[in-house]
Coordinates of C-alpha atoms in Angstrom, one line a residue:
Chain A
M7 CA -23.3 26.0 16.0
S8 CA -25.2 22.8 15.3
K9 CA -23.4 21.6 12.0
A10 CA -25.2 18.0 9.0
S11 CA -22.6 15.5 9.7
P12 CA -19.2 15.0 11.3
L13 CA -16.5 16.0 9.6
V14 CA -13.3 13.4 9.9
G15 CA -10.1 14.6 9.2
I16 CA -7.2 11.6 7.4
L17 CA -4.3 11.6 7.8
A18 CA -3.4 10.7 4.3
L19 CA 0.1 10.9 3.5
Q20 CA 0.2 7.6 2.2
G21 CA -1.6 4.3 3.1
D22 CA -5.5 3.5 2.4
V23 CA -7.5 6.2 2.4
R24 CA -9.5 5.9 -0.5
E25 CA -11.0 3.3 1.6
H26 CA -12.1 5.6 4.6
E27 CA -13.3 7.8 3.2
A28 CA -15.7 6.4 1.3
A29 CA -16.8 4.1 4.5
L30 CA -17.0 8.0 5.9
C31 CA -19.2 9.0 3.3
D32 CA -20.8 5.8 3.1
L33 CA -22.9 6.9 6.7
G34 CA -23.1 10.5 5.5
A35 CA -20.6 12.2 7.6
R36 CA -17.8 14.4 5.2
S37 CA -13.8 14.2 5.7
K38 CA -11.3 15.7 4.6
E39 CA -7.1 14.5 3.6
I40 CA -4.7 15.6 6.0
R41 CA -1.8 16.4 4.6
R42 CA -0.3 20.2 6.4
P43 CA -1.7 21.3 9.9
S44 CA -3.7 24.2 8.4
D45 CA -5.7 21.3 6.9
L46 CA -6.7 20.7 11.0
E47 CA -8.3 23.8 11.6
G48 CA -12.4 22.1 12.0
I49 CA -12.1 19.0 12.3
D50 CA -14.7 16.8 14.1
A51 CA -12.6 13.9 14.2
L52 CA -9.5 11.9 12.9
V53 CA -8.2 8.9 11.2
L54 CA -5.5 7.1 10.9
P55 CA -5.1 4.8 8.1
G56 CA -3.3 1.1 7.0
G57 CA -0.1 1.9 5.8
E58 CA 3.5 2.0 7.4
S59 CA 3.8 3.1 10.2
T60 CA 7.7 4.1 9.7
T61 CA 7.1 6.1 6.4
L62 CA 3.4 8.2 8.5
S63 CA 5.5 8.3 10.8
M64 CA 8.1 9.9 9.0
L65 CA 6.4 12.1 7.1
M66 CA 3.8 13.2 10.3
L67 CA 7.1 14.8 11.6
S68 CA 8.0 16.1 8.0
S69 CA 5.2 18.0 7.5
G70 CA 4.9 19.4 11.2
L71 CA 2.8 17.5 11.5
V72 CA 3.2 15.4 14.6
Q73 CA 2.9 18.6 17.1
P74 CA -0.8 19.9 16.0
M75 CA -2.3 16.1 15.9
T76 CA -0.8 16.0 20.1
E77 CA -2.3 18.7 20.8
L78 CA -6.2 18.1 19.3
L79 CA -5.7 14.4 20.2
K80 CA -3.6 14.8 23.9
S81 CA -7.9 17.4 23.5
N82 CA -9.8 14.5 23.9
L83 CA -10.9 14.7 20.1
P84 CA -12.7 11.4 19.1
V85 CA -9.6 8.9 17.1
L86 CA -10.2 6.5 15.0
G87 CA -6.5 4.2 13.5
T88 CA -6.9 1.6 12.0
C89 CA -3.1 -1.5 12.2
A90 CA -0.4 1.0 10.7
G91 CA -2.7 3.8 12.7
M92 CA -3.0 1.3 16.2
I93 CA 1.5 1.4 16.1
L94 CA 0.4 5.2 16.3
L95 CA -1.2 5.1 19.3
A96 CA 0.1 2.9 21.2
S97 CA 1.3 3.5 23.8
D98 CA 4.7 0.9 23.9
I99 CA 5.6 0.3 19.9
E100 CA 7.9 -3.2 20.6
D101 CA 10.1 -3.9 18.0
G102 CA 8.9 -0.2 16.5
R103 CA 11.7 2.1 14.9
P104 CA 14.1 4.8 17.3
D105 CA 12.4 7.5 15.1
Q106 CA 8.9 6.2 15.2
I107 CA 5.8 8.5 16.8
S108 CA 2.9 7.0 19.3
F109 CA 1.1 9.3 20.2
G110 CA 0.8 7.2 22.8
L111 CA -3.5 7.6 24.0
L112 CA -4.1 3.6 23.8
D113 CA -2.4 2.0 25.9
I114 CA -1.6 -1.2 24.9
S115 CA 1.6 -2.5 23.6
V116 CA 1.9 -3.5 20.0
R117 CA 3.9 -5.2 18.0
R118 CA 4.6 -4.7 14.8
N119 CA 3.9 -7.3 11.4
G120 CA 2.5 -9.8 14.6
F121 CA 1.0 -11.7 12.8
G122 CA 4.0 -11.9 10.1
R123 CA 4.1 -11.5 6.5
Q124 CA 2.1 -11.3 3.8
V125 CA 2.2 -14.7 2.9
S126 CA -0.4 -15.3 7.0
S127 CA -2.4 -12.3 6.1
F128 CA -5.9 -13.6 7.2
E129 CA -9.4 -12.2 7.1
E130 CA -12.7 -14.3 9.4
D131 CA -15.5 -13.3 10.9
L132 CA -15.0 -11.2 14.7
E133 CA -17.2 -10.8 16.9
F134 CA -17.5 -7.0 17.2
D135 CA -18.8 -5.9 20.2
G136 CA -21.2 -8.5 21.9
S137 CA -22.9 -8.7 17.9
D138 CA -24.2 -11.2 16.3
V139 CA -24.1 -10.3 13.6
P140 CA -21.0 -11.3 12.3
M141 CA -18.1 -9.2 11.3
R142 CA -16.0 -9.4 8.3
A143 CA -11.7 -8.5 9.4
I144 CA -8.9 -8.6 6.6
F145 CA -5.4 -8.3 8.6
I146 CA -2.7 -7.4 6.0
R147 CA 0.8 -7.8 7.8
A148 CA -1.0 -7.3 10.7
P149 CA 0.1 -5.5 14.9
L150 CA -0.4 -7.7 17.3
V151 CA -1.6 -6.6 20.6
T152 CA 0.7 -8.5 22.8
R153 CA -0.6 -6.5 26.9
K154 CA -3.7 -3.6 27.7
G155 CA -4.3 -2.3 30.2
E156 CA -6.8 -2.3 32.4
D157 CA -9.2 1.4 31.3
V158 CA -8.9 0.4 27.6
E159 CA -11.9 -2.2 26.7
V160 CA -11.5 -4.9 24.0
L161 CA -14.8 -4.7 20.5
A162 CA -13.2 -7.7 18.9
Y163 CA -11.3 -10.9 19.5
G164 CA -9.0 -12.6 16.6
S165 CA -8.3 -15.9 16.1
F166 CA -2.9 -16.3 16.5
G167 CA -1.4 -18.6 15.1
G168 CA -4.2 -20.6 13.9
S169 CA -5.0 -22.7 17.3
S170 CA -7.9 -21.8 18.8
A171 CA -5.4 -18.7 20.4
Q172 CA -7.7 -14.6 20.8
V173 CA -6.1 -11.9 20.4
P174 CA -7.8 -8.3 21.6
V175 CA -8.2 -7.1 17.6
A176 CA -10.0 -3.7 18.0
L177 CA -10.4 -1.4 21.9
R178 CA -11.8 1.1 22.6
Q179 CA -10.1 4.2 25.1
G180 CA -11.6 6.9 26.1
N181 CA -12.3 8.7 22.8
V182 CA -9.2 7.3 21.5
M183 CA -10.5 3.3 18.9
A184 CA -7.6 1.3 17.2
T185 CA -8.1 -2.2 15.0
A186 CA -5.7 -4.7 13.9
F187 CA -7.5 -4.8 11.3
H188 CA -9.1 -2.9 7.4
P189 CA -13.1 -2.0 8.9
E190 CA -11.9 0.7 5.7
L191 CA -11.5 -2.2 3.2
T192 CA -14.9 -4.2 4.0
H193 CA -18.4 -2.2 3.0
D194 CA -19.1 -3.3 7.6
G195 CA -19.4 0.6 8.5
R196 CA -19.8 -0.2 12.1
V197 CA -16.1 0.6 13.6
H198 CA -16.5 4.1 11.9
G199 CA -20.4 3.9 12.5
E200 CA -18.3 3.9 16.7
L201 CA -16.1 7.1 15.4
L202 CA -18.7 9.4 14.2
K203 CA -21.5 8.2 17.5
M204 CA -17.9 9.3 19.7
C205 CA -18.5 12.8 17.1
V206 CA -21.8 13.4 18.3
S207 CA -20.3 12.2 22.7
V208 CA -18.2 15.5 22.1
E209 CA -20.9 17.7 21.4
R210 CA -22.4 16.5 24.1
S211 CA -20.3 16.8 26.6
S212 CA -19.6 20.5 25.6
T213 CA -23.4 21.5 26.4
G214 CA -22.1 20.4 30.2
S215 CA -24.2 16.6 30.1
T216 CA -22.8 13.7 31.2
R217 CA -19.7 11.8 29.2
Chain B
M17 CA -2.7 -11.3 25.7
E18 CA -4.1 -14.1 24.9
T19 CA -7.2 -16.1 25.6
T20 CA -8.8 -19.0 24.5
S21 CA -12.3 -19.2 22.9
S22 CA -14.0 -21.3 19.9
N23 CA -15.9 -18.1 18.1
G24 CA -16.0 -21.6 15.2
S25 CA -14.4 -18.7 12.7
N26 CA -12.4 -20.1 10.2
P27 CA -9.1 -17.7 9.2
E28 CA -8.9 -17.4 5.7
T29 CA -5.3 -16.6 3.9
G30 CA -4.0 -15.8 0.0
T31 CA -7.7 -14.2 -0.1
Y32 CA -7.6 -12.4 -3.3
R33 CA -9.3 -9.4 -0.8
V34 CA -5.8 -9.9 1.2
K35 CA -3.5 -9.6 -1.6
R36 CA -4.8 -6.7 -3.4
G37 CA -5.0 -5.6 1.0
L38 CA -1.4 -5.4 1.3
A39 CA -1.1 -3.0 -2.6
E40 CA -3.6 -0.2 -1.2
M41 CA -1.5 -0.6 2.2
L42 CA 1.6 0.7 -0.2
R43 CA -0.6 3.7 -1.5
G44 CA 1.3 7.0 -1.4
G45 CA 4.5 5.5 -0.8
V46 CA 7.9 4.5 -2.9
I47 CA 8.9 0.9 -3.5
M48 CA 12.4 1.1 -3.7
D49 CA 15.4 -1.3 -5.5
V50 CA 17.8 -2.9 -2.9
V51 CA 20.5 -4.7 -4.2
N52 CA 22.0 -5.3 -0.1
A53 CA 21.0 -5.7 3.1
E54 CA 22.9 -1.7 3.0
Q55 CA 20.9 0.1 0.5
A56 CA 17.7 -1.6 2.4
K57 CA 18.4 -0.3 4.9
I58 CA 19.3 3.1 3.1
A59 CA 15.4 3.2 2.0
E60 CA 13.6 1.9 4.7
D61 CA 15.8 4.8 6.5
A62 CA 14.2 7.9 4.1
G63 CA 10.9 5.7 4.9
A64 CA 10.0 4.4 1.8
V65 CA 6.8 2.1 1.6
S66 CA 9.2 -2.3 1.2
V67 CA 11.9 -2.1 -1.2
M68 CA 12.8 -5.0 -4.2
A69 CA 15.4 -7.3 -3.3
L70 CA 17.6 -8.2 -6.6
E71 CA 20.9 -8.6 -7.6
R72 CA 21.1 -5.6 -9.9
V73 CA 19.4 -3.1 -10.4
P74 CA 17.8 -2.6 -14.2
S75 CA 20.9 -0.2 -15.3
D76 CA 23.1 -2.6 -14.5
I77 CA 21.6 -5.8 -16.3
R78 CA 21.0 -3.4 -19.1
R79 CA 25.1 -2.6 -19.5
D80 CA 26.4 -6.0 -18.5
G81 CA 23.4 -7.6 -21.0
G82 CA 23.2 -12.0 -21.1
V83 CA 20.2 -13.5 -19.6
A84 CA 18.4 -11.8 -16.2
R85 CA 17.4 -14.3 -13.6
M86 CA 15.9 -14.4 -10.1
S87 CA 17.9 -13.2 -7.1
D88 CA 20.4 -15.5 -4.6
P89 CA 18.0 -16.3 -1.8
S90 CA 20.5 -15.7 0.8
L91 CA 20.6 -12.9 -0.2
I92 CA 17.1 -12.4 -0.3
E93 CA 16.9 -13.3 3.5
G94 CA 19.5 -10.3 4.1
I95 CA 17.3 -8.0 3.1
K96 CA 14.7 -9.6 4.7
E97 CA 16.2 -10.2 8.0
A98 CA 17.6 -5.5 7.2
V99 CA 14.0 -3.9 7.1
T100 CA 10.9 -4.4 9.1
I101 CA 8.6 -2.5 5.5
P102 CA 7.8 -5.3 3.2
V103 CA 9.9 -7.4 0.6
M104 CA 9.2 -7.4 -2.9
A105 CA 11.3 -9.9 -5.3
K106 CA 11.5 -10.2 -8.8
A107 CA 10.8 -13.6 -10.4
R108 CA 11.4 -13.9 -14.7
I109 CA 8.4 -14.2 -17.1
G110 CA 6.6 -17.1 -17.7
H111 CA 9.5 -18.5 -14.5
F112 CA 7.1 -20.8 -12.7
V113 CA 9.4 -22.4 -10.3
E114 CA 11.4 -18.9 -9.2
A115 CA 7.7 -18.2 -7.8
Q116 CA 7.8 -20.7 -6.1
V117 CA 11.1 -20.4 -4.1
L118 CA 10.3 -16.6 -4.0
Q119 CA 6.9 -17.7 -2.0
A120 CA 8.6 -20.3 -0.2
L121 CA 11.1 -17.5 1.8
E122 CA 7.6 -16.1 2.5
V123 CA 8.5 -12.7 0.5
D124 CA 5.9 -9.9 0.4
Y125 CA 5.0 -9.3 -3.3
I126 CA 6.5 -11.4 -5.9
D127 CA 7.3 -9.0 -9.0
E128 CA 7.0 -10.8 -12.3
S129 CA 9.3 -8.6 -14.4
E130 CA 10.2 -7.9 -17.9
V131 CA 13.5 -6.2 -16.2
L132 CA 14.7 -10.2 -16.3
T133 CA 15.2 -12.5 -19.2
P134 CA 11.3 -13.9 -20.0
A135 CA 10.8 -17.5 -19.8
D136 CA 8.1 -18.6 -21.4
E137 CA 7.3 -16.0 -25.1
D138 CA 3.9 -17.8 -24.2
Y139 CA 2.5 -17.9 -21.0
H140 CA 2.6 -15.2 -17.9
I141 CA 3.1 -17.9 -14.8
D142 CA -1.1 -18.3 -13.6
K143 CA -0.4 -16.5 -10.3
W144 CA -4.6 -17.7 -8.3
E145 CA -2.2 -20.5 -7.1
F146 CA 0.8 -18.4 -4.7
S147 CA -1.1 -17.4 -1.6
V148 CA 2.0 -14.1 -2.2
P149 CA 0.5 -11.8 -4.0
F150 CA 2.1 -11.1 -7.3
V151 CA 2.6 -7.6 -9.7
C152 CA 3.0 -7.7 -12.9
G153 CA 3.9 -4.7 -15.2
A154 CA 1.7 -3.9 -17.8
T155 CA 1.8 -1.1 -21.7
N156 CA -2.0 -0.3 -21.9
L157 CA -5.0 -1.3 -20.3
G158 CA -6.0 -5.0 -22.4
E159 CA -1.7 -6.0 -20.9
A160 CA -3.2 -5.1 -17.7
L161 CA -6.4 -7.0 -17.5
R162 CA -5.0 -9.9 -18.9
R163 CA -2.3 -10.3 -15.7
I164 CA -5.8 -9.5 -13.5
S165 CA -7.3 -12.2 -15.5
E166 CA -4.0 -14.6 -15.0
G167 CA -4.7 -13.1 -11.2
A168 CA -1.9 -10.3 -10.2
A169 CA -3.4 -8.3 -7.4
M170 CA -1.1 -5.2 -9.1
I171 CA -0.8 -3.5 -11.7
R172 CA 2.4 -1.6 -12.5
S173 CA 2.3 0.6 -15.6
K174 CA 5.5 -0.6 -17.2
G175 CA 7.9 2.7 -17.7
E176 CA 11.3 1.8 -19.6
A177 CA 13.6 0.6 -17.0
G178 CA 17.0 1.4 -16.1
T179 CA 16.4 4.7 -18.7
G180 CA 16.1 6.5 -15.7
N181 CA 13.9 8.2 -18.5
V182 CA 10.5 9.2 -17.5
V183 CA 8.6 9.4 -21.3
E184 CA 8.1 5.6 -21.6
A185 CA 5.9 5.3 -17.9
V186 CA 4.2 8.5 -18.6
R187 CA 3.5 7.0 -22.6
H188 CA 2.5 3.8 -20.7
L189 CA 0.6 6.1 -17.8
R190 CA -1.4 7.4 -20.1
S191 CA -2.4 4.9 -22.8
I192 CA -4.1 2.2 -19.5
L193 CA -5.6 5.2 -18.0
G194 CA -7.0 7.6 -20.6
D195 CA -8.4 4.0 -22.3
I196 CA -10.2 3.9 -19.0
G197 CA -11.5 7.3 -19.2
R198 CA -12.3 6.1 -22.7
L199 CA -15.0 3.0 -21.3
Q200 CA -16.4 5.1 -19.3
A201 CA -18.0 6.7 -22.0
A202 CA -18.9 3.4 -24.3
K203 CA -21.6 2.5 -24.3
P204 CA -22.5 -0.9 -22.7
E205 CA -22.9 -2.8 -25.5
E206 CA -19.5 -0.5 -26.6
L207 CA -17.7 -3.0 -24.3
F208 CA -18.3 -6.4 -26.4
G209 CA -16.3 -4.7 -28.6
W210 CA -13.5 -3.7 -26.1
A211 CA -12.7 -6.9 -24.7
K212 CA -12.1 -8.1 -28.9
E213 CA -10.1 -4.9 -29.3
L214 CA -8.1 -5.3 -26.6
R215 CA -7.8 -9.4 -26.7
A216 CA -9.0 -8.9 -22.1
P217 CA -12.1 -10.9 -20.7
Y218 CA -15.1 -8.7 -20.9
D219 CA -16.2 -9.2 -17.1
L220 CA -13.0 -6.8 -15.7
V221 CA -13.8 -4.4 -19.0
S222 CA -17.1 -4.4 -17.2
E223 CA -16.1 -4.2 -14.2
V224 CA -13.8 -1.5 -14.8
A225 CA -16.2 0.8 -17.4
Q226 CA -17.7 0.2 -14.6
G227 CA -16.0 2.0 -11.7
G228 CA -13.7 4.2 -13.4
R229 CA -10.6 2.4 -12.1
L230 CA -8.5 -1.3 -12.4
P231 CA -9.6 -3.4 -9.7
V232 CA -6.0 -3.4 -8.9
P233 CA -4.0 -0.5 -7.2
L234 CA -2.6 0.6 -10.7
F235 CA 1.4 1.9 -9.6
C236 CA 3.9 3.1 -11.5
A237 CA 7.8 2.3 -12.7
G238 CA 10.6 2.6 -15.9
G239 CA 12.9 4.9 -15.8
L240 CA 12.2 7.6 -12.6
A241 CA 14.6 9.3 -11.1
T242 CA 14.0 12.7 -9.4
P243 CA 10.6 13.5 -6.8
A244 CA 10.4 16.0 -9.7
D245 CA 9.7 12.8 -12.5
A246 CA 7.5 10.3 -9.0
A247 CA 5.0 13.9 -8.6
L248 CA 4.5 13.8 -12.5
A249 CA 3.5 9.9 -12.5
M250 CA 1.3 10.7 -8.9
Q251 CA -0.4 13.0 -10.6
L252 CA -1.4 11.5 -13.9
G253 CA -3.2 9.0 -11.4
A254 CA -0.5 6.4 -10.5
E255 CA -1.1 5.5 -6.4
A256 CA 2.1 4.6 -5.7
V257 CA 5.1 5.1 -7.6
F258 CA 8.8 2.5 -7.1
V259 CA 11.5 3.2 -8.1
G260 CA 14.7 1.7 -9.7
S261 CA 18.2 2.7 -11.2
G262 CA 17.3 6.6 -9.5
I263 CA 17.6 6.5 -6.4
F264 CA 21.0 4.1 -5.6
K265 CA 22.7 5.4 -9.3
S266 CA 21.8 8.3 -7.7
S267 CA 25.4 10.8 -6.0
D268 CA 23.9 11.3 -3.0
P269 CA 21.3 8.3 -2.3
S270 CA 19.8 8.3 1.2
T271 CA 18.7 13.3 0.5
M272 CA 17.8 11.6 -2.5
A273 CA 16.0 8.1 -1.8
K274 CA 14.4 10.9 0.4
A275 CA 12.8 14.1 -1.0
I276 CA 11.5 11.2 -3.9
V277 CA 9.2 10.0 -1.3
E278 CA 8.0 13.4 0.2
A279 CA 7.7 14.7 -3.5
T280 CA 5.3 11.5 -3.3
A281 CA 3.9 12.0 -0.7
H282 CA 3.0 15.9 -1.3
F283 CA 2.9 15.1 -4.9
R284 CA 0.5 18.2 -5.8
D285 CA 2.4 20.9 -4.2
P286 CA 5.1 22.1 -5.7
H287 CA 6.3 24.3 -3.3
I288 CA 7.7 21.2 -1.7
I289 CA 8.7 19.3 -4.0
A290 CA 10.7 22.3 -5.0
K291 CA 11.9 22.7 -0.9
V292 CA 13.1 18.7 -1.7
S293 CA 15.1 18.9 -4.7
R294 CA 18.0 21.4 -3.4
G295 CA 20.7 20.2 -4.0
L296 CA 20.2 16.6 -4.6
G297 CA 23.0 16.0 -7.0
D298 CA 23.3 14.5 -9.9
A299 CA 20.8 12.4 -10.3
M300 CA 21.2 9.2 -12.0
R301 CA 22.4 10.3 -15.6
G302 CA 19.4 8.1 -17.7
D303 CA 19.9 7.5 -20.8
D304 CA 17.7 9.4 -24.6
L305 CA 15.4 6.2 -25.8
R306 CA 17.2 6.5 -29.2
D307 CA 20.4 5.1 -27.7
I308 CA 19.1 1.9 -25.9
S309 CA 19.1 -1.8 -28.1
V310 CA 17.2 -3.7 -25.8
R311 CA 13.4 -2.5 -25.5
M312 CA 12.3 -4.6 -21.1
A313 CA 9.3 -3.5 -21.8
E314 CA 8.1 -5.1 -24.6
R315 CA 8.8 -8.0 -22.9
G316 CA 5.7 -10.2 -22.6
W317 CA 2.7 -10.0 -23.3

């Protein structure tokens, strides 16, 4: 069965869901809000939005979403996590709460609010995936990647601590992509575009081509 | 996990997008008033997206009378250390030095709040001067747009704080959202008249007419006391809720807090609201608006 455009589920328990919907709509994709397990049916990809990762964890547990989402993600469903979403995907959360959920699909360590409090939140231009068109990136109490595994590809580096130090702020491992910043807050479709490309690749692999 | 390079990008802090961005991330969540680190932990454990650090919840301010001011910095610092979620704190209307102190303390949002006793009867704080974002209360669209023109990065409908009575919150939300709907239907030439009537800058009036929403997130505050109250505010069009006295003046704060978080996330699902509303114990007692002498919502202009 061929599809007109991919259907992307957006975890909609809390956070900036509307902006992700708009970003996907701009690229011609369809989106669907995910609040309970039955909402997961038929999605081709998943977005974990910005928000508070502790709140999202609690609400995913009480909504019975953790188990079905884990199964879907383990079956190689393309996923994008931004900010709080990156924390939910990380294999290791340095200062998370003991009851915090992590799908552990992206082999990185993150430190929540690693860039500091809101006064240190910032925006800057990044070089994304080797492109010479700068990508404006907004970091809000962003998570800091403190370690990355060998299989994790860095799509963009960003500033850290006002020095020339550069830290990974956009990463990909297979069908899992995460950003410490909020591509949904700027009108730059490249990050969401990458997610949609993964949907196409998945379809290809199911019909036998290589990936 | 650091490498060095010089790609020449200049990180900018305190931009309007960065200020508004935090408010966007709090959408769909519950911001809870807390008066000490222990309450802040309970709020975080219950799934609050943020806490408001203050010395007395509004119902106690109402009961005690006197002048209500910014909280003691050591109280705010204690709460900041206790939780990992964003911490907000209140400054008096027009008291820009209290706001400077709160910025120096690195709170994540400053609430220029009518719950405290106003310091200036003519001017609100010039919020553009600060890198920490501000939330301000509003009872109607004109007031909301005046606060935004002064630099507020989030608006909350005022309601009547400390009463446990949702009626004013509903009135203010309906007023703001009703006028946004009327602006959307207005003809372009009518917007000049609207700007005059709302006593708000034409550019903001025009932006609201085109976008169909405020240029910053609209949250609801003032009198919410139950999970159903929170869901009511969300169904009316609020994007998140502040709950003040309603949690820690209830008989079982932790359970009430969790229930309000669930009801806010699932605000269109009456089955979930019913489930979390069972066996909550007593909500705060609450006041009929005819029985209160101070209307906090009338502070600010």
